[in-house]
PDB file of C-alpha atoms in Angstrom:
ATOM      1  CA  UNK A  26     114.776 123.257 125.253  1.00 49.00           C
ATOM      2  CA  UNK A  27     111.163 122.264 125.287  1.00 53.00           C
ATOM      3  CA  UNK A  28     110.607 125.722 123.550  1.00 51.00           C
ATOM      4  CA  UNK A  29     112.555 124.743 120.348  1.00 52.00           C
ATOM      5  CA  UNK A  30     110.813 121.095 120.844  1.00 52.00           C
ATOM      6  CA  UNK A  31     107.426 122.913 120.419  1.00 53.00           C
ATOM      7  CA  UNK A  32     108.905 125.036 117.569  1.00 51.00           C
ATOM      8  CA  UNK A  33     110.330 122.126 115.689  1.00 55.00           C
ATOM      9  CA  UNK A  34     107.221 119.945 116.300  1.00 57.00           C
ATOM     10  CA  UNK A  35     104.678 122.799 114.673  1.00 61.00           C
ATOM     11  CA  UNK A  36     106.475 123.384 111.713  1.00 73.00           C
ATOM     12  CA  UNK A  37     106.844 119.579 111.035  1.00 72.00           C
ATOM     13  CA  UNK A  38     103.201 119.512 111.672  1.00 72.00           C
ATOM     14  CA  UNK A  39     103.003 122.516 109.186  1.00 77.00           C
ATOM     15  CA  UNK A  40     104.891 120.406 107.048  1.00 79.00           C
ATOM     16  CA  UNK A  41     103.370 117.445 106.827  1.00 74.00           C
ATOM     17  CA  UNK A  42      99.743 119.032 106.589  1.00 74.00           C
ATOM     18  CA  UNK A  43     100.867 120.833 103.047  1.00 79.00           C
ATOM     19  CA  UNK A  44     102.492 117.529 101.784  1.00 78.00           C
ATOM     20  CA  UNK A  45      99.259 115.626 102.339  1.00 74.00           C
ATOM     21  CA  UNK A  46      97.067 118.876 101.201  1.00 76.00           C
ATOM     22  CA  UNK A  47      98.885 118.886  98.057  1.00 81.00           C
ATOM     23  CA  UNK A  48      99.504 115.030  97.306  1.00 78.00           C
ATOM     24  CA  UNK A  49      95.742 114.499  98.026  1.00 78.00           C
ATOM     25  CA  UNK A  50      94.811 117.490  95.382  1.00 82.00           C
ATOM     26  CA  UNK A  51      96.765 115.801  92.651  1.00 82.00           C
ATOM     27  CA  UNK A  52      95.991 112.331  93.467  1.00 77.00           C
ATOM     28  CA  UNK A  53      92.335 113.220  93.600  1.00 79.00           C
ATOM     29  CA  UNK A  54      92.736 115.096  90.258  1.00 85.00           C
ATOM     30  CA  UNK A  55      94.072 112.379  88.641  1.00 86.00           C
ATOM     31  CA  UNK A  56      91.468 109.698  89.723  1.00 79.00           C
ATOM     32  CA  UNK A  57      88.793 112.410  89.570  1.00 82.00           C
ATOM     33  CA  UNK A  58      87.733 112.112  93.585  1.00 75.00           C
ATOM     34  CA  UNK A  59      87.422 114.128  95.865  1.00 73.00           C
ATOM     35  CA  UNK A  60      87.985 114.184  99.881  1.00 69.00           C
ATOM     36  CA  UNK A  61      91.070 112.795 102.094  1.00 66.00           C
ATOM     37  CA  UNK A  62      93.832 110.694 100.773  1.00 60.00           C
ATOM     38  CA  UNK A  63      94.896 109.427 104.323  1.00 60.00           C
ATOM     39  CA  UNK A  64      92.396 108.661 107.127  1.00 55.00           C
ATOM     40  CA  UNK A  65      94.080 110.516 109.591  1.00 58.00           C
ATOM     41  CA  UNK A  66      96.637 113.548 109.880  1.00 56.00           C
ATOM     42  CA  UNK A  67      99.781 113.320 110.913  1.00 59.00           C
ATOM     43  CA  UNK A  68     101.206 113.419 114.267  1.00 68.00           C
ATOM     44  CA  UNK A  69     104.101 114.664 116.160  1.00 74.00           C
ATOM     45  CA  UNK A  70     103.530 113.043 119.876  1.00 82.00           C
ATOM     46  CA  UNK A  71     106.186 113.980 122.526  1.00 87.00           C
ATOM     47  CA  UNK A  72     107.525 111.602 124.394  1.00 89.00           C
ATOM     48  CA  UNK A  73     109.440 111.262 127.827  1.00 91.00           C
ATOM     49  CA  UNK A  74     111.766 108.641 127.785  1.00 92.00           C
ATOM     50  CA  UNK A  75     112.947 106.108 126.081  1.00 92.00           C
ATOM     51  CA  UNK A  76     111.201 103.343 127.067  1.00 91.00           C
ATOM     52  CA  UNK A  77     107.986 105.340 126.253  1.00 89.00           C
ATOM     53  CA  UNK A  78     109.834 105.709 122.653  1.00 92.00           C
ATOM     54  CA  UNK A  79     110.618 102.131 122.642  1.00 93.00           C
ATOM     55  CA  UNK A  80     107.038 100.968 123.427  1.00 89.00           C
ATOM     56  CA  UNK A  81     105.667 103.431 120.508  1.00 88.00           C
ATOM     57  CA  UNK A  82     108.114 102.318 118.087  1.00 92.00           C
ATOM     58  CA  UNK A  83     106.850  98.963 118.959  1.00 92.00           C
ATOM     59  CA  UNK A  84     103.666  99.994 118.442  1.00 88.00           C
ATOM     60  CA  UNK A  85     103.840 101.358 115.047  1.00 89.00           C
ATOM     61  CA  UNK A  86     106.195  98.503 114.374  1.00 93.00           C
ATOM     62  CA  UNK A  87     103.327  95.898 114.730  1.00 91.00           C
ATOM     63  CA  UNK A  88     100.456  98.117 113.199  1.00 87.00           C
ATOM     64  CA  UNK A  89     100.172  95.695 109.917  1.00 89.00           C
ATOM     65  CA  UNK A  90     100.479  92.526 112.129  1.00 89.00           C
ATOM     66  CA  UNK A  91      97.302  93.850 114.372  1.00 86.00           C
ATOM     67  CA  UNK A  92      95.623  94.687 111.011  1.00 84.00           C
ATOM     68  CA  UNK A  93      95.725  91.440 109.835  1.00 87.00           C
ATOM     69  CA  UNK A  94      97.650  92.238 106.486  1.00 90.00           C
ATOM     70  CA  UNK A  95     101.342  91.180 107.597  1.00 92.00           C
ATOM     71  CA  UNK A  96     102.325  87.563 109.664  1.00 91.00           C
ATOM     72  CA  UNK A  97     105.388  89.472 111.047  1.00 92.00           C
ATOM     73  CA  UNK A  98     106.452  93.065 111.323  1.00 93.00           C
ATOM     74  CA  UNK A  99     109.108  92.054 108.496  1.00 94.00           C
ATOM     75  CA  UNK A 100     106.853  91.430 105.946  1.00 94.00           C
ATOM     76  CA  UNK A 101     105.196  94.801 105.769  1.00 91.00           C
ATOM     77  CA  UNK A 102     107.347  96.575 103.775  1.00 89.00           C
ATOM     78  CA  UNK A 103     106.483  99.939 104.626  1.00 88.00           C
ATOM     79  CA  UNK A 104     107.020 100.188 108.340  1.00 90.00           C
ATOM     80  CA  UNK A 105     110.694 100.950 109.675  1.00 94.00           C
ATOM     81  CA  UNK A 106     111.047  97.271 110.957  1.00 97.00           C
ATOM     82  CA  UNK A 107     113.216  96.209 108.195  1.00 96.00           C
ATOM     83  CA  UNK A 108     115.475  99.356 108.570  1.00 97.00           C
ATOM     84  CA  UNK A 109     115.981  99.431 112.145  1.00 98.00           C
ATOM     85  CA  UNK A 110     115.620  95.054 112.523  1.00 97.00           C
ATOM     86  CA  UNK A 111     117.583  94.128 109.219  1.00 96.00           C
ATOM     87  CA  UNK A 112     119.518  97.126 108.767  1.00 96.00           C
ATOM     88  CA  UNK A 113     117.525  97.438 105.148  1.00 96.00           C
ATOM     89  CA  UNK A 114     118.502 100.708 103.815  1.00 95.00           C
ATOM     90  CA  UNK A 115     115.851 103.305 103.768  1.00 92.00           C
ATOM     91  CA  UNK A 116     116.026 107.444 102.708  1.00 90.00           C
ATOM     92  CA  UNK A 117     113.094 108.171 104.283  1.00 88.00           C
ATOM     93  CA  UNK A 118     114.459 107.181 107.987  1.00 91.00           C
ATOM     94  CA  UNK A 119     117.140 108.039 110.218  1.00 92.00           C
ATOM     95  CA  UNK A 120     118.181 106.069 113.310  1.00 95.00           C
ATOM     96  CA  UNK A 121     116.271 107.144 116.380  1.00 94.00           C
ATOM     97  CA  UNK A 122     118.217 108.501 119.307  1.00 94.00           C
ATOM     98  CA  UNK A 123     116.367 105.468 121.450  1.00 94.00           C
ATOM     99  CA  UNK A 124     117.427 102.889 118.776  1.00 96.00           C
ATOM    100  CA  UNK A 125     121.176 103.998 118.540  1.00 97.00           C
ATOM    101  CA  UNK A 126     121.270 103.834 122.768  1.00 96.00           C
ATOM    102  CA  UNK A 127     120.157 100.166 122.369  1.00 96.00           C
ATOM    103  CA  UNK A 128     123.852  99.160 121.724  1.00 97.00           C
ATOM    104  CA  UNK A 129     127.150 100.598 120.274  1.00 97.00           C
ATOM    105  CA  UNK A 130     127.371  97.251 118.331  1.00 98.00           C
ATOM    106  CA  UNK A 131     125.186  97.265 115.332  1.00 97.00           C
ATOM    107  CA  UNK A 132     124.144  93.668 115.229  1.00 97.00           C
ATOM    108  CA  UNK A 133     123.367  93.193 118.806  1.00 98.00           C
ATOM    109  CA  UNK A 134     121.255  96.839 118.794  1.00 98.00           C
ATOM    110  CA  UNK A 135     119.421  95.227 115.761  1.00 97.00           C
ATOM    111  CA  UNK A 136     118.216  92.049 117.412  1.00 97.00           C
ATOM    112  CA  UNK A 137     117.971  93.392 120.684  1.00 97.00           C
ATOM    113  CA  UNK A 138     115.202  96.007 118.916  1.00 97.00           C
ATOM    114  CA  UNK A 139     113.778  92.437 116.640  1.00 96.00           C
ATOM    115  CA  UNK A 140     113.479  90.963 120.007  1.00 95.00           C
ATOM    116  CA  UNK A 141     111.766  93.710 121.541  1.00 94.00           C
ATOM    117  CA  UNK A 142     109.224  94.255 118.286  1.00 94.00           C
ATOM    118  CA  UNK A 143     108.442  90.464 118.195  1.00 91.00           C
ATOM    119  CA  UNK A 144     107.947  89.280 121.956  1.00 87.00           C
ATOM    120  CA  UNK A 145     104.276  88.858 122.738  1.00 70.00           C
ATOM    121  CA  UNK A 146     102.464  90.899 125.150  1.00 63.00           C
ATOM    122  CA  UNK A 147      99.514  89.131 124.863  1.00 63.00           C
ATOM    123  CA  UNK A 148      97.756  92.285 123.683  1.00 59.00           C
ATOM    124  CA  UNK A 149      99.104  92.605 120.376  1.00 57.00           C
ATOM    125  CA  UNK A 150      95.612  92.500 118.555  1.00 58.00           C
ATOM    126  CA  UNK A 151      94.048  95.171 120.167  1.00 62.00           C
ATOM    127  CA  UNK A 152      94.743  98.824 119.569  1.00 63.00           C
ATOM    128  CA  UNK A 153      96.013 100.973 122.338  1.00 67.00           C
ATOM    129  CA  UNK A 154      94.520 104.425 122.331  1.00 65.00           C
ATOM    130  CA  UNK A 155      97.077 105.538 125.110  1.00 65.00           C
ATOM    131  CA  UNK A 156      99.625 105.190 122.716  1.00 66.00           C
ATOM    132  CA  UNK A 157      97.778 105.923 119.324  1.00 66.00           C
ATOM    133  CA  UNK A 158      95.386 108.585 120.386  1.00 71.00           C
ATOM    134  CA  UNK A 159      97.673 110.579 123.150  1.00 77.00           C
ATOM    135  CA  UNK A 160      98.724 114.430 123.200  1.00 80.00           C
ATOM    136  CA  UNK A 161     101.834 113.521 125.267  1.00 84.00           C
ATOM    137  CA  UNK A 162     103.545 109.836 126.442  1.00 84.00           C
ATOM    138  CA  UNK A 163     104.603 110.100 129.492  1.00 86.00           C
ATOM    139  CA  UNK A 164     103.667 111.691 133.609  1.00 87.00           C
ATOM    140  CA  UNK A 165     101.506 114.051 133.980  1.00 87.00           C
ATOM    141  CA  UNK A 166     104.433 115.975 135.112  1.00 91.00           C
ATOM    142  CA  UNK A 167     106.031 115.295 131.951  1.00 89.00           C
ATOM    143  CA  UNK A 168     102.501 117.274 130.426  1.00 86.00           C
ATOM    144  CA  UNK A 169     102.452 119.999 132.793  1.00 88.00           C
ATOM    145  CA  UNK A 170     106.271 121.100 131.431  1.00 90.00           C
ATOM    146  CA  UNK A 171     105.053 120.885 127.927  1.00 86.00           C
ATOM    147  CA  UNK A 172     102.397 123.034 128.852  1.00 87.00           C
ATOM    148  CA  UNK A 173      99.532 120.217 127.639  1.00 84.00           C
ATOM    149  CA  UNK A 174      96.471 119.190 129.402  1.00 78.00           C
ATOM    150  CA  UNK A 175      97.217 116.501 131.977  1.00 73.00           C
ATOM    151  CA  UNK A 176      93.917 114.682 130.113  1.00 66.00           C
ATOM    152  CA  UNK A 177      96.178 112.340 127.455  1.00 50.00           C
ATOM    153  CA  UNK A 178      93.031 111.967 125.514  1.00 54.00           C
TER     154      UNK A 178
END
């Protein structure tokens, strides 16, 4: 229910504000700085459906390529490519819902996400605020449910 979504999403949010609170205090302590550790907070954006999830994942999938540190989404070691593309084991991740509904065989769900990740769009260098700076991705009727402002910005 969208009430346990919003419940779920705040605590996460909770969450992940104390683990960067307290990693930045000790990091900072240890280097002697002071200020941020990570330029931005983290985020917990909901999304409609699953080729809204697919497009993020994409997204976030080709962050280091856009940045100009990483050829391919493979070679950045620290984005989920490798886990969800290669089947690379990783702790930190579980198989999203979207990923898993790609395929019931492993090996075609795998390429058929590698495929998605690395086809060109043409637009691949350029940041997309509508994905990266949203409340909500998805309708405006999707927003309205949620209880957000209709505004995505």
């Amino acid at each position: 229910s969208i009430g346990n979504i919003q419940f779920i999403r705040a605590t996460l949010q909770k969450t992940m504000l104390l683990i960067n609170w307290k990693y930045a205090s000790h990091y900072n302590r240890r280097w002697n700085r002071k200020g941020h550790f990570w330029l931005d907070r983290y985020k917990a954006i909901p999304v409609e459906s699953d080729k809204h999830a697919l497009d993020l994942m994409r997204y976030i999938n080709r962050n280091a390529v856009r940045a100009g540190i990483a050829k391919t989404p493979g070679e950045w070691r620290w984005s989920g490519y490798r886990f969800y593309a290669l089947g690379e084991p990783n702790l930190l991740l579980e198989p999203h819902p979207t990923f898993l509904g790609l395929s019931n065989n492993e090996e075609i769900r795998r390429k058929a996400f590698a495929n998605y990740v690395n086809m060109s769009l043409g637009d691949d260098h350029q940041r997309r605020p509508d994905l990266s700076d949203a409340r909500y991705i998805g309708s405006e009727k999707f927003a309205e449910k949620l209880g957000l402002s209709t505004d995505p910005f």
